């Protein structure tokens, strides 16, 4: 057998991106050496791999900046409607490879590094992930930015430049430990600080009447918001949008009282207090934690951003720097504000405050402008995730905003009365002030009242919010409610992470598909073609081999690369039911032990994901998985039939390695709990098959590919409601199934924790006595579906055909489609597939800063 071709050589042979023009390669080399010398200030003798990364990043950035400036100039001249995407999270991952791909310079950079004796993949590995998000919501925001730029939409991401992103997860003795993510330690080559656009943000103080009878917020404490701009390149269209992240700075006059007492040193040290606002991302996913610092972060983002929004609206008119527009009735024609969940819902009272107190509009005019500009995306129906801020906290921190919220609610209640009369129950349901117990502001209700459109993120989720969570609002204003099924960017989630599959697709259907993902349906023509099946499975095997080698290096576990790679990666949460997966692993283990010589489809089961640091049960689930893994992996009778691997520190960059290598994707949340899911789409696009419940986007995935190409199991939303209505009794299922009983008893009796039988008593207690997510009710159906998976995997032809149908049915799940729908149906604008002119060699004399 000939020596195996390395992935790098293979990519050179087959990839369109491997053909680089000679002059481009020479330019990259020259530019690289120039940056090493002038930017990094090192020579080749003392440079490290990290220095090479920074040099290459600067080379790539050089190709970006003229496009960035030109795009912003173009927006300034054409004065389009602008979209402001407000999110407390942007889970960006790495930027180097993505930028090279979107600019079309990957081949030239790859070849230049190769000629200089460097491996571009090694260099890429020195970039820190920008982990400014927890999971789905933050990664969705990142995919949306990529799509807005690719569709030529004048979109601006607005978020917080957290000094510490999502924690790094370390597994010690099977348990999760958290380490701070100091991602800016070596600097961030992509960002540009813009201190000249710093804006003041106010907190505390009190409200007084003005001479004209208006209201004024006075005696406030000021924190400065300093913007850092990050480029967002579109794919192959020379567009480059901006993600602006705010960083908190203390004003120079901070704490004057202390200055007068002479404790100058202490007053300088105390500047940290103000700057703590942008220090760290809250690591909670689907869980509300009502901390004052979090409310400060939310308002900080809204105030700084809306200052920008209003300034840009007033100034930007055909290149004029003066205030060109004072008629705020025009604002909704030029501004769309999308609220990514309720975290930025303070934008509604803040915009009202600006229009009323600073711009002196009448209430009704200000309210019309605000509601026409704002739209709200709901991301969850779990009650514990909904934001409900205590009135006492708002009164102290944002007294003017509380006044405005009260008045919004008062006028809203008057309208409700006009429609329903004095119906106390209706008034209570539709109020954004909750009076039961501690008085609170329900931010979701405020967001609905203050927006022109409310959307869910998958068809079933949008139906559920209308039927349950927001039923009274849907009955009151049905015209506000829409669906926008989530999507993922095919640039990062196929082109970047799975180049061999991307090349295979391009050979068959050309290379337009990265911006028109619906073209993948053409692949159905070859779903039963043995040669194409073989090529697809070869790519999958190659990706599995790479992941197995990486995991051997990381965990020292020997993985059988021909085993079925069964993967569940997502945040650890009871509703996502990693426990159900663990019950299946133990079931398989028991079957092997019971009959070691029976035929068995080898599997490697991998779970990855972070638990919120304060979420005890989620941490117990990680520990249980690792304890089970330790027993299974060390049992000689099991051998390489079954391996159990925890994927430590799951993040965007690890997902890029996992998605291409997965055979089976686990999407097993209780029906009616996962709003959409987007990991499910990434597996599907990369030819992984799904085992899942009829929840979130799984429903639409099954619809697109046909039920014969997905392993659907378990209770539907209606079944779940029926079980809950009847009263769920886990013991019914426990007593009925000997396999299940054995599994639970092993956990309970300390089989996986010798010497400490009680280690998982809380987990057992959860499963048997207070499991909101009905894990045991779906056990039997799940095991049956998993048996079906194993049988199908043994039929390679059938599996390959199903994999191709999955890839070919992924078109709907491009974030380009999602963003096109937001644009047309919520923001009132058209996507645009035209290229901007290539700026190189065409630089105009007047350049605006990317602003």
PDB file of C-alpha atoms in Angstrom, residues 19 49 91 149 240 242 331 371 399 404 437 439 445 491 516 530 585 667 715 754 760 772 781:
ATOM      1  CA  UNK A  19      -4.289  27.136  -6.807  1.00  0.00           C
ATOM      2  CA  UNK A  49       5.054  30.324  16.347  1.00  0.00           C
ATOM      3  CA  UNK A  91     -19.526  33.539  20.258  1.00  0.00           C
ATOM      4  CA  UNK A 149     -22.177  40.835   5.516  1.00  0.00           C
ATOM      5  CA  UNK A 240     -16.933  44.275   5.440  1.00  0.00           C
ATOM      6  CA  UNK A 242     -18.549  45.965  11.876  1.00  0.00           C
ATOM      7  CA  UNK A 331     -35.989  56.994  12.006  1.00  0.00           C
ATOM      8  CA  UNK A 371     -41.965  50.458  18.610  1.00  0.00           C
ATOM      9  CA  UNK A 399     -34.666  55.575  38.277  1.00  0.00           C
ATOM     10  CA  UNK A 404     -40.657  55.289  31.793  1.00  0.00           C
ATOM     11  CA  UNK A 437     -44.382  38.707  45.988  1.00  0.00           C
ATOM     12  CA  UNK A 439     -42.498  43.556  42.672  1.00  0.00           C
ATOM     13  CA  UNK A 445     -43.499  41.452  28.438  1.00  0.00           C
ATOM     14  CA  UNK A 491     -18.795  29.185   5.343  1.00  0.00           C
ATOM     15  CA  UNK A 516     -26.938  29.555  -2.184  1.00  0.00           C
ATOM     16  CA  UNK A 530     -21.988   3.820  -5.142  1.00  0.00           C
ATOM     17  CA  UNK A 585     -24.220   3.784  27.626  1.00  0.00           C
ATOM     18  CA  UNK A 667     -30.647  15.882  19.886  1.00  0.00           C
ATOM     19  CA  UNK A 715     -42.884  11.611  23.156  1.00  0.00           C
ATOM     20  CA  UNK A 754     -16.685   1.942  44.666  1.00  0.00           C
ATOM     21  CA  UNK A 760     -24.917  10.001  42.822  1.00  0.00           C
ATOM     22  CA  UNK A 772     -39.301  17.796  35.131  1.00  0.00           C
ATOM     23  CA  UNK A 781     -38.182   4.439  22.787  1.00  0.00           C
TER      24      UNK A 781
END
